[in-house]
Coordinates of C-alpha atoms in Angstrom, one line a residue:
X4 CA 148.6 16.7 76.6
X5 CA 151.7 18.9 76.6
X6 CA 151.9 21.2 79.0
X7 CA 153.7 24.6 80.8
X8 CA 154.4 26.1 83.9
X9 CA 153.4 29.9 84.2
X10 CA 154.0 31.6 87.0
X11 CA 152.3 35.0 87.4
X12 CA 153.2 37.4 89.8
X13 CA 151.4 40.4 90.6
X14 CA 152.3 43.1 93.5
X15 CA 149.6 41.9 95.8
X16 CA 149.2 37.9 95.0
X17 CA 151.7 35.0 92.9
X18 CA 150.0 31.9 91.5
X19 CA 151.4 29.2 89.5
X20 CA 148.9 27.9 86.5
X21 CA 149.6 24.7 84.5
X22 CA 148.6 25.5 80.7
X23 CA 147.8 22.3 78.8
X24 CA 147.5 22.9 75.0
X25 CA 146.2 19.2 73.1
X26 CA 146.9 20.8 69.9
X27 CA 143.2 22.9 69.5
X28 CA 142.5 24.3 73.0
X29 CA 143.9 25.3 76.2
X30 CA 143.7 24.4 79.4
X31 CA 144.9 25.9 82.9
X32 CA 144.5 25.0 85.9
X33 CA 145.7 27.2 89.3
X34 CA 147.7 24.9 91.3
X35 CA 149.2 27.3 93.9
X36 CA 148.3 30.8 95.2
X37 CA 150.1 33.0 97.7
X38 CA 150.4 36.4 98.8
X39 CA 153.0 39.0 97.7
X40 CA 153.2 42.4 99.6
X41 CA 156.4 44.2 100.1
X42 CA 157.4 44.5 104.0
X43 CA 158.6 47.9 106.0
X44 CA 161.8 47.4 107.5
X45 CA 163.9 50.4 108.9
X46 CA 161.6 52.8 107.3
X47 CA 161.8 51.1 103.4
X48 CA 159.7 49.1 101.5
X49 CA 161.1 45.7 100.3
X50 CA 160.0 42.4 98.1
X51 CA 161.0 39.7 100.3
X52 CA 162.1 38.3 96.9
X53 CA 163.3 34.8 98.9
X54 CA 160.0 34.0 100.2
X55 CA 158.3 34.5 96.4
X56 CA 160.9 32.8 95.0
X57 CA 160.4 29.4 97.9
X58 CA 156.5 30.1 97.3
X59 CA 157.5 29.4 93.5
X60 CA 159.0 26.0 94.3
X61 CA 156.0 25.2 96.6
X62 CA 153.9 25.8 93.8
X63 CA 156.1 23.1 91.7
X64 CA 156.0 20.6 94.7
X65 CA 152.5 21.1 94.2
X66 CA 151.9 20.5 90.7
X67 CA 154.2 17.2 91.0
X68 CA 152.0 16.0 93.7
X69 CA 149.1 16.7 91.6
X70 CA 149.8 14.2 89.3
X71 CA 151.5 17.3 86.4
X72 CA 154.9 15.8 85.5
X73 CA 155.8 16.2 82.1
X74 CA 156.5 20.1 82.0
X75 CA 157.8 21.0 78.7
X76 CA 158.6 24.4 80.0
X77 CA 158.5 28.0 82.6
X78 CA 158.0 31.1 82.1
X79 CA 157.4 34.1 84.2
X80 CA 156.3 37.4 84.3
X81 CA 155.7 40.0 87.4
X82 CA 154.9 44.1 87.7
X83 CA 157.4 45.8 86.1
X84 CA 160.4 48.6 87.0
X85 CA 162.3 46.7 90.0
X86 CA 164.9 45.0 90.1
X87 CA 167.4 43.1 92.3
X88 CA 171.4 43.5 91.9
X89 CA 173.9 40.6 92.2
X90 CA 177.6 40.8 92.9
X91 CA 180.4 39.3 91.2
X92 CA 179.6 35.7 92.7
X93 CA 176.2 35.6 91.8
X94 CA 174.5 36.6 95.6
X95 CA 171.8 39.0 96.0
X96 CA 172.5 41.8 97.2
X97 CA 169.6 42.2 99.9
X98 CA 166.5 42.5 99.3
X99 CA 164.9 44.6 96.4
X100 CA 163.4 47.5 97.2
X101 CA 159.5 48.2 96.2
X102 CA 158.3 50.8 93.6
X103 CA 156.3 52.4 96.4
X104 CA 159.2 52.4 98.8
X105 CA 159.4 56.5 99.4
X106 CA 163.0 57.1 98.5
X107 CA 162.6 57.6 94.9
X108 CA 160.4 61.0 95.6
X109 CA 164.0 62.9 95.8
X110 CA 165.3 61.3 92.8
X111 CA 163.4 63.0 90.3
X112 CA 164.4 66.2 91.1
X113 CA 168.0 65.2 90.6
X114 CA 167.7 63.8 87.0
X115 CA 165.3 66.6 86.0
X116 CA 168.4 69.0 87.2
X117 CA 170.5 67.3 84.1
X118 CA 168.0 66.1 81.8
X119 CA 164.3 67.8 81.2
X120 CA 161.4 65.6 81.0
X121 CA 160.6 66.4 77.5
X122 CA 164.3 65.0 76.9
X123 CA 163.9 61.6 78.3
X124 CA 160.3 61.0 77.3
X125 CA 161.6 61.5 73.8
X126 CA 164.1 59.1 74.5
X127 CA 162.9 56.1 76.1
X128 CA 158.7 56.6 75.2
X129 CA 158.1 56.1 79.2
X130 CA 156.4 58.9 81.1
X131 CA 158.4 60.0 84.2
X132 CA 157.2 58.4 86.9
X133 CA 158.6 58.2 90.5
X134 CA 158.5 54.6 90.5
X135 CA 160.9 53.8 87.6
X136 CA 163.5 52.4 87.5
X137 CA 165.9 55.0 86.6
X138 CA 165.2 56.6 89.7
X139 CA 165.1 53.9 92.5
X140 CA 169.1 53.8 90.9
X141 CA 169.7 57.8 91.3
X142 CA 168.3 57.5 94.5
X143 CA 170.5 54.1 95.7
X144 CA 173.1 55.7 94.0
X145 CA 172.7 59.0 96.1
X146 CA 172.0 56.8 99.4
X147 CA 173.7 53.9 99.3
X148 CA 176.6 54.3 96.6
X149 CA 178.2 51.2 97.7
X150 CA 175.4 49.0 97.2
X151 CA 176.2 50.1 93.1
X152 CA 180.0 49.6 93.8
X153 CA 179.5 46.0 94.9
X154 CA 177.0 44.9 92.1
X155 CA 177.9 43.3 89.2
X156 CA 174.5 42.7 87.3
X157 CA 171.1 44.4 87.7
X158 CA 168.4 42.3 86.6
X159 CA 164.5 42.9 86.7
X160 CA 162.1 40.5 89.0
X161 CA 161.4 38.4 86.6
X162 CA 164.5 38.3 85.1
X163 CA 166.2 37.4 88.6
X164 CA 163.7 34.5 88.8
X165 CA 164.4 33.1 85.8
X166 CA 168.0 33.6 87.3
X167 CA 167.5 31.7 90.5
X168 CA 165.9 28.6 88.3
X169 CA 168.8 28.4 85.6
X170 CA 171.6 30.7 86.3
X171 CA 171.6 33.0 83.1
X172 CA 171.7 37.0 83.0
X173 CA 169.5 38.4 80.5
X174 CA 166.7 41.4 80.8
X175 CA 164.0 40.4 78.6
X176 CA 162.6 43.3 76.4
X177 CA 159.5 43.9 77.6
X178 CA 160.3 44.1 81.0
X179 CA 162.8 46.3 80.3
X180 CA 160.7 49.0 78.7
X181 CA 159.3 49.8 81.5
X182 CA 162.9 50.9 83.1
X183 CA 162.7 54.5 81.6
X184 CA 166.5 53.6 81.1
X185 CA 165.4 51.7 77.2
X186 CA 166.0 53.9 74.0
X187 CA 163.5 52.6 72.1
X188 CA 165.6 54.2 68.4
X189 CA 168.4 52.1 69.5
X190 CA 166.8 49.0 70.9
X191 CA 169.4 49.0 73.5
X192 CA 169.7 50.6 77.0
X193 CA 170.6 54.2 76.4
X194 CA 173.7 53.9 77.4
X195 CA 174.0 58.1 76.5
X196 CA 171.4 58.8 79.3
X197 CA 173.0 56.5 81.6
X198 CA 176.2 58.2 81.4
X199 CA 174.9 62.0 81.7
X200 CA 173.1 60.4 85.2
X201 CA 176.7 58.7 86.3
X202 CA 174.9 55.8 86.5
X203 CA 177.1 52.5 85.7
X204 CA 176.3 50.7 82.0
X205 CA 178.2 47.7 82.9
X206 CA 176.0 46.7 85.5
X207 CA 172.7 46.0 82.9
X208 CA 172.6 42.5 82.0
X209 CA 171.8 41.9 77.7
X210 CA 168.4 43.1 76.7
X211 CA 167.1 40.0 74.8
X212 CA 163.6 39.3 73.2
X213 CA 160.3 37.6 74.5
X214 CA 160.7 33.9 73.4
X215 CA 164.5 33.2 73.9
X216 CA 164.9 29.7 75.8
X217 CA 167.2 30.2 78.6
X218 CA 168.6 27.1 79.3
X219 CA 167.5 24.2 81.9
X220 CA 167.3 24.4 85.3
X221 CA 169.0 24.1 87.6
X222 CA 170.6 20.9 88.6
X223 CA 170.5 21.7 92.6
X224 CA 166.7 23.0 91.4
X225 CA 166.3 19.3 89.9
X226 CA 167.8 18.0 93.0
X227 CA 165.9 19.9 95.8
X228 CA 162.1 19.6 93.9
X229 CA 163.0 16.0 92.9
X230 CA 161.5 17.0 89.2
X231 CA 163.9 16.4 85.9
X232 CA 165.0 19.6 83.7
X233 CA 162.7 22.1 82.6
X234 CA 163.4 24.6 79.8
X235 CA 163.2 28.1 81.6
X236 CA 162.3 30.6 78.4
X237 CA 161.9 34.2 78.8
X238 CA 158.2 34.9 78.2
X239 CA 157.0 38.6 78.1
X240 CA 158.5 39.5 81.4
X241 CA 155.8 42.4 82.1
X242 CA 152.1 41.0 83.1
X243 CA 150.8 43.4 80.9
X244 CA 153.1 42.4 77.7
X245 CA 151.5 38.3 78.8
X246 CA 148.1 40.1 79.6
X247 CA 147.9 41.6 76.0
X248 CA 148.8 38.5 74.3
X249 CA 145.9 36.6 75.6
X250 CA 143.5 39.1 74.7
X251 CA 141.9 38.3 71.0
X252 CA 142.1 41.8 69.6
X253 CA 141.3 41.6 65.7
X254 CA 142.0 45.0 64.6
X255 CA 143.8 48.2 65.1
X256 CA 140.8 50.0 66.9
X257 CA 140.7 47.0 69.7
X258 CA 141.3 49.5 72.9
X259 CA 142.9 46.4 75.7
X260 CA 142.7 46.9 79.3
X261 CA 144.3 45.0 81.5
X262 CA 142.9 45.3 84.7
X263 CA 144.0 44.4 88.5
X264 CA 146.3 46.4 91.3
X265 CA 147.0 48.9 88.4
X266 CA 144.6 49.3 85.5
X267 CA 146.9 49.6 81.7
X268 CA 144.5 50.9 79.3
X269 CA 145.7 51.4 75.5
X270 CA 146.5 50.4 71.8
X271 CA 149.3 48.5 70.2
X272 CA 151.6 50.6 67.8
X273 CA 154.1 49.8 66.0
X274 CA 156.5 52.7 67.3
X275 CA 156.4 54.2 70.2
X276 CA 154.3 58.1 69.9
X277 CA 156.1 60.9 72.0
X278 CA 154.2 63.8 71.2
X279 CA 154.6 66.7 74.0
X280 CA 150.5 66.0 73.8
X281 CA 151.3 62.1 74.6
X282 CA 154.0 63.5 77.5
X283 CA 151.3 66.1 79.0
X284 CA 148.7 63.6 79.1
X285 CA 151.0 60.8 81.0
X286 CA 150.8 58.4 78.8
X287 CA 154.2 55.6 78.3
X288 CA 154.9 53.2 75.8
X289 CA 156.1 49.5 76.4
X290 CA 157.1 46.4 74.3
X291 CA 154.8 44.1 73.4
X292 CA 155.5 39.8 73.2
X293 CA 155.8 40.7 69.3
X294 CA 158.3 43.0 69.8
X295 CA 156.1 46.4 69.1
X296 CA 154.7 48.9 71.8
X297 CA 151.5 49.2 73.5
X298 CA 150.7 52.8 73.7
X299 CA 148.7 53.2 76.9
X300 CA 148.3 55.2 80.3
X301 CA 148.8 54.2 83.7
X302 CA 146.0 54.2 86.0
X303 CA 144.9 53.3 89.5
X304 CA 143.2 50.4 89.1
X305 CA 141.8 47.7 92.2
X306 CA 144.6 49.0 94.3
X307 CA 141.7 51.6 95.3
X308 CA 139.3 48.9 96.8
X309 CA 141.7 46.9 97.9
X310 CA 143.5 49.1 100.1
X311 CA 139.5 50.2 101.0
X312 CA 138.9 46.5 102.2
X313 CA 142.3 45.7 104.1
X314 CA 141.9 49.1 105.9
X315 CA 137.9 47.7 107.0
X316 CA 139.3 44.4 107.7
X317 CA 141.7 45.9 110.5
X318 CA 139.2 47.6 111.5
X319 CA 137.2 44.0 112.7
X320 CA 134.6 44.2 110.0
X321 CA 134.2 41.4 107.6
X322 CA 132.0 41.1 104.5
X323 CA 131.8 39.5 101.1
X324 CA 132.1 40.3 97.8
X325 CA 128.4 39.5 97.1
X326 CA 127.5 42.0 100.1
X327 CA 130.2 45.0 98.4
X328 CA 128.1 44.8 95.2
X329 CA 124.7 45.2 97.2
X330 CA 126.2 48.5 98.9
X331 CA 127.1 49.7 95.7
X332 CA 123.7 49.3 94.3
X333 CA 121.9 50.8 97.2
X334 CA 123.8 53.8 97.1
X335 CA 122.9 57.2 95.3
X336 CA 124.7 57.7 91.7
X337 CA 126.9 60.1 90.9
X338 CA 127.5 61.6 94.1
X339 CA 131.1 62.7 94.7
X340 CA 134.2 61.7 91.9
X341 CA 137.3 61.4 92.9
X342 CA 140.6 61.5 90.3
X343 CA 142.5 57.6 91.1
X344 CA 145.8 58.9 89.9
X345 CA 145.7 61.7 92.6
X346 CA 149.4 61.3 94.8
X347 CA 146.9 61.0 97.7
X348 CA 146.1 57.5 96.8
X349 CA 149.7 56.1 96.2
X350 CA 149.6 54.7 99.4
X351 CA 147.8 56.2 101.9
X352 CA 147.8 55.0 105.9
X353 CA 143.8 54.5 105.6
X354 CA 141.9 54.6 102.1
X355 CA 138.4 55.4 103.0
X356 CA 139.4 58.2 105.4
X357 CA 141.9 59.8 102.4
X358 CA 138.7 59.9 99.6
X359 CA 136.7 61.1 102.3
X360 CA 139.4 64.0 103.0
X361 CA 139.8 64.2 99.6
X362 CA 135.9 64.8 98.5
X363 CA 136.2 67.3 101.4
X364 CA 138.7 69.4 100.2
X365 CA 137.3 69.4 96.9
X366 CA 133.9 70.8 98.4
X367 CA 131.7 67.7 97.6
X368 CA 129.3 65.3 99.2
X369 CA 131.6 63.5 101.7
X370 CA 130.9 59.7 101.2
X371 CA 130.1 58.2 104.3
X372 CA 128.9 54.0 103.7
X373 CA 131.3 51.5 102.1
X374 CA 128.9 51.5 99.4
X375 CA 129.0 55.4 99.2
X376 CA 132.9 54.9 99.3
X377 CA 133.0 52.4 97.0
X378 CA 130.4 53.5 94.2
X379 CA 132.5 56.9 94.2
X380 CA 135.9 54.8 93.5
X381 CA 134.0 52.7 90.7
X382 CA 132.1 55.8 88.9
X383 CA 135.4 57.5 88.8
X384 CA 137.3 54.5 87.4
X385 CA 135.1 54.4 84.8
X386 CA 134.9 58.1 84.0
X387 CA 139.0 58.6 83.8
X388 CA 139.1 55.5 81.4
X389 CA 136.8 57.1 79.1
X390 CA 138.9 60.6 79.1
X391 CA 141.9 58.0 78.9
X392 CA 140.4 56.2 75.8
X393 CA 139.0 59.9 74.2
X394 CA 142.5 61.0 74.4
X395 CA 143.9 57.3 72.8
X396 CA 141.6 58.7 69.8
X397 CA 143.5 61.9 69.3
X398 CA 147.4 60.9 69.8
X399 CA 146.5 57.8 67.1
X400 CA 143.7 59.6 64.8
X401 CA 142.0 56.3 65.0
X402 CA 138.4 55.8 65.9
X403 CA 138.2 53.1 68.6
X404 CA 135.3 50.4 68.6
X405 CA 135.1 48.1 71.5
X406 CA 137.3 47.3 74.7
X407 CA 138.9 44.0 75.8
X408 CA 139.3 43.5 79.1
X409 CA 141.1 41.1 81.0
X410 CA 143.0 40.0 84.3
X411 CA 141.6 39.7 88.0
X412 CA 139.4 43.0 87.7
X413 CA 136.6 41.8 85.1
X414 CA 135.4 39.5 88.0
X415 CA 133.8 42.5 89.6
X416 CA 130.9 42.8 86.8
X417 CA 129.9 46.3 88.4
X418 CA 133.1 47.4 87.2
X419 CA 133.0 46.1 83.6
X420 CA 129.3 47.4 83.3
X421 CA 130.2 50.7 84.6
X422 CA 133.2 51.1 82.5
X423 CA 131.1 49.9 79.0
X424 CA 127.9 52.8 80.4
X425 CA 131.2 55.7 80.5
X426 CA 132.8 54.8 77.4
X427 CA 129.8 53.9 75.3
X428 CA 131.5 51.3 74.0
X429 CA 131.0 47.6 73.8
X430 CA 133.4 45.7 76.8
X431 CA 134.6 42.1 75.6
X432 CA 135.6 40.6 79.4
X433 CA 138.0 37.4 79.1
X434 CA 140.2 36.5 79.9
X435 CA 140.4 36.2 84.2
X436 CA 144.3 34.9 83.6
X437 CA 144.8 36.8 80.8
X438 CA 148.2 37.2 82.1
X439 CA 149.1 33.9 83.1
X440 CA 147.3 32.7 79.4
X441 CA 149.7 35.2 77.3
X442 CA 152.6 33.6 79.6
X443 CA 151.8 30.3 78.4
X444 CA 151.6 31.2 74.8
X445 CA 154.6 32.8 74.6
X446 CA 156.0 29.5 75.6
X447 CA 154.0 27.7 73.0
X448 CA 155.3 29.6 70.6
X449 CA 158.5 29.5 71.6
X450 CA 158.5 25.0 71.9
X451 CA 157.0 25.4 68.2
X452 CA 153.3 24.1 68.8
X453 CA 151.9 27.3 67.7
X454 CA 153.0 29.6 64.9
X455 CA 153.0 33.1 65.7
X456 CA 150.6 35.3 68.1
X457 CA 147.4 35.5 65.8
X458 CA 147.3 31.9 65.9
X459 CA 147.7 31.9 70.0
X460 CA 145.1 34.2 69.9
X461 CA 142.5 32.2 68.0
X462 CA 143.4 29.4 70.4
X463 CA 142.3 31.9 73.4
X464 CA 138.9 32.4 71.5
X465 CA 138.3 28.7 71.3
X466 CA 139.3 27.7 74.4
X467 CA 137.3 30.2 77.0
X468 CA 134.2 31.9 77.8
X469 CA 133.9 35.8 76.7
X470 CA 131.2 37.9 78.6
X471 CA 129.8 41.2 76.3
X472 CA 128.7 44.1 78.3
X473 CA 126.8 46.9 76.3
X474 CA 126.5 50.3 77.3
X475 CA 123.3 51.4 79.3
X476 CA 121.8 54.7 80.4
X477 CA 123.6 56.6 78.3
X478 CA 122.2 59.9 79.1
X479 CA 122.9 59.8 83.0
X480 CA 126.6 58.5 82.0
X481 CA 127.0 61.4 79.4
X482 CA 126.2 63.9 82.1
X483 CA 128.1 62.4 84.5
X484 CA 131.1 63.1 82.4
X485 CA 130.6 66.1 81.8
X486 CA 130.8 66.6 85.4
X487 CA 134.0 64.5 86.2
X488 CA 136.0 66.5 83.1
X489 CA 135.2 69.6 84.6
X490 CA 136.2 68.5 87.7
X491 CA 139.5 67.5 86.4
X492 CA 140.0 70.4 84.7
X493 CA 139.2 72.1 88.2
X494 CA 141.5 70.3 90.1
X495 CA 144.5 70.4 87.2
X496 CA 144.1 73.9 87.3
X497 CA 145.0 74.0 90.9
X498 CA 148.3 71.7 90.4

């Protein structure tokens, strides 16, 4: 059986998965796990990019020892929007800062000085976000202006991965949508924007597409890990791009959601929709392994519970994940709602304690259990992705008919029942790697064992289990809604 090396790298955990495809159905097994969180250091938030990177070739050693030698191939994707920067002779240039590092929070006032937001949605598809890429380089740029002098090549976390394994510079396309720094008309950085922001152009490595073969690796990788060549090819570099491709949508009313830190919830298109409506509404647009765009909104996703769980955890108290759903069940529907994309839950000090002050302020029932706390995060999860998938319908003018969901988050079944009871819709859960899966197909494709992404996709559906959750209590769910949309509208009228 051939098979592929796909590591998938998410902003709390990495794994490596071996994908073995015998022609019909695939395979994958998870040969090495390990945990990815950026550190604080002097105030800033950095990827210890390094350590990932030796975590990476641990996984390899790994898969050798386990008896997986013939590796046809690597691919790899991560989160999207940072980046790392090399200098003329290839060495990194420290460590790469984290999208929730706090210095981009000036940097948006700057480019809005020169360039309205209207302006650069239009542009690039991407709703302005604090976190993008174009402004972690206005606000280096502002900070640290000879950190930009002394780089020669910006290249995205993926992208510098592949980097480290076999020495080529490219920005793979997907990845690079998510920059804010793309002009989607052009299908080329916007070089125009860069220069109205004085930020350098020569520093952003090609954009090529998902699929290209890079090259080998290394030779002092071959030496070190013992293991022959590989072919490094540049899958979709964004999880979400991979995530997407696993998932066997059908149709044009297939509504994907890709769930885990962050939930991405939305619809392939075949060009990007910027509509003031689209901007108001925060929704972004990013390429897909086919080279089109999945038009879809950002929303907080499992960062909620997680952050809810480390925050216990200091605390002393541990628990399982068979006791969280328990304390869910036992506690009273429909109590208090929060709204997950609220600023106050980027990254508080304490989780619990911020929905509690935030149920305060907003004069409801103050949750006081962790299953008060965490029935609250999962009712409002599921409400915003119904108002995200109502407003799906009116951008596109197309009626939607089921959801597939897939990643990490459709092992909480709570969470998958809750969101089919909000949408009314039915919820196809499967793929759990859906990420890792769509990694691996891209490189299938790309080594010309399967033809083109439909196929992949009917190899997906042959080769795993699918769970359908239908909607239930409809009338509770339809008044809870009505509830959380006044809510919203309460609390957006108060921004």
């Amino acid at each position: 059986m051939k098979k592929v090396w796909a590591f998938d790298l998410g902003a709390s955990n990495g794994r490596l998965m071996v994908c073995g495809f015998d022609g019909n159905r695939l395979c994958i097994e998870e040969i090495h796990r390990f945990s990815n969180h950026p550190v604080q250091v002097t105030g800033h938030l950095y990827w210890d990019i390094l350590r990932v990177f030796q975590e990476m070739k641990n996984g390899i050693l790994k898969s050798i020892q386990s008896g997986h030698k013939e590796i046809a191939s690597l691919g790899i994707d991560t989160w999207g929007v940072d980046f790392g920067l090399l200098s003329s002779d290839g060495e990194l240039l420290g460590n790469p800062y984290s999208y929730r590092d706090a210095q981009t929070e000036e940097a948006m006032k700057l480019v809005f000085e020169i360039i309205t937001k209207s302006e650069i949605f239009r542009r690039t598809g991407i709703e302005p976000l604090q976190i993008n890429t174009i402004y972690q380089l206005v606000a280096i740029q502002k900070r640290s202006p000879w950190l930009i002098d002394q780089a020669e090549t910006l290249l995205l976390t993926p992208n510098l991965l592949n980097y480290f394994f076999c020495g080529v510079r490219a920005n793979e396309f997907t990845i690079v949508t998510t920059t804010q720094l793309y002009n989607f008309k052009q299908r080329n950085w916007d070089f125009e924007l860069l220069e109205r922001l004085h930020l350098p152009s020569r520093i952003l490595a090609p954009v090529i597409q998902p699929g290209v073969v890079l090259g080998p690796t290394l030779q002092s990788i071959n030496r070190e890990l013992d293991i022959d060549s590989v072919q490094v090819v540049a899958v979709a570099g964004h999880d979400t791009a991979c995530a997407l491709a696993a998932l066997p949508m059908k149709h044009e009313q297939s509504v994907f959601m890709s769930c885990g830190t962050w939930v991405l919830m939305g619809i392939q298109v075949k060009e990007p929709i910027v509509t003031e409506e689209a901007l108001r509404w925060g929704f972004t647009n990013e390429g897909t392994l086919e080279g089109f765009y999945r038009l879809q909104k950002n929303i907080m996703g499992l960062w909620l519970i997680q952050q809810c769980r480390a925050a216990w955890i200091r605390e002393g108290k541990k628990f399982t994940y068979e006791q969280e759903e328990l304390w869910v069940k036992d506690a009273k529907p429909f109590q208090s709602f929060i709204d997950p994309d609220d600023p106050m839950f980027f990254n508080p000090e304490h989780m619990p304690n911020q929905i509690r002050q935030y149920c305060q302020m907003t004069g409801q029932h103050v949750p006081e259990t962790k299953g008060e706390i965490l029935r609250c995060i999962l009712e409002s999860l599921a409400l915003k992705y119904r108002w995200v998938l109502e407003r799906l319908e009116q951008l596109t003018c197309i009626s939607l008919r089921e959801i597939h969901m897939g990643g990490g988050g459709i092992r909480n079944p709570i969470l998958c029942q809750f969101t089919a009871n909000a949408t009314n819709h039915y919820v196809i859960a499967g793929p759990v790697e859906a990420s890792a899966i769509g990694n691996s197909l891209a490189q299938w494709i790309s080594l010309g064992e399967m033809k083109n992404l439909q196929e992949a996709r009917e190899v997906v559906e042959r080769s795993f289990e699918f769970k359908i959750y239908q909607p239930q209590n409809q009338t509770e769910w339809q008044e809870a809604y009505d509830k959380f949309t006044k809510f919203l509208d309460r609390q957006n009228a108060y921004e």
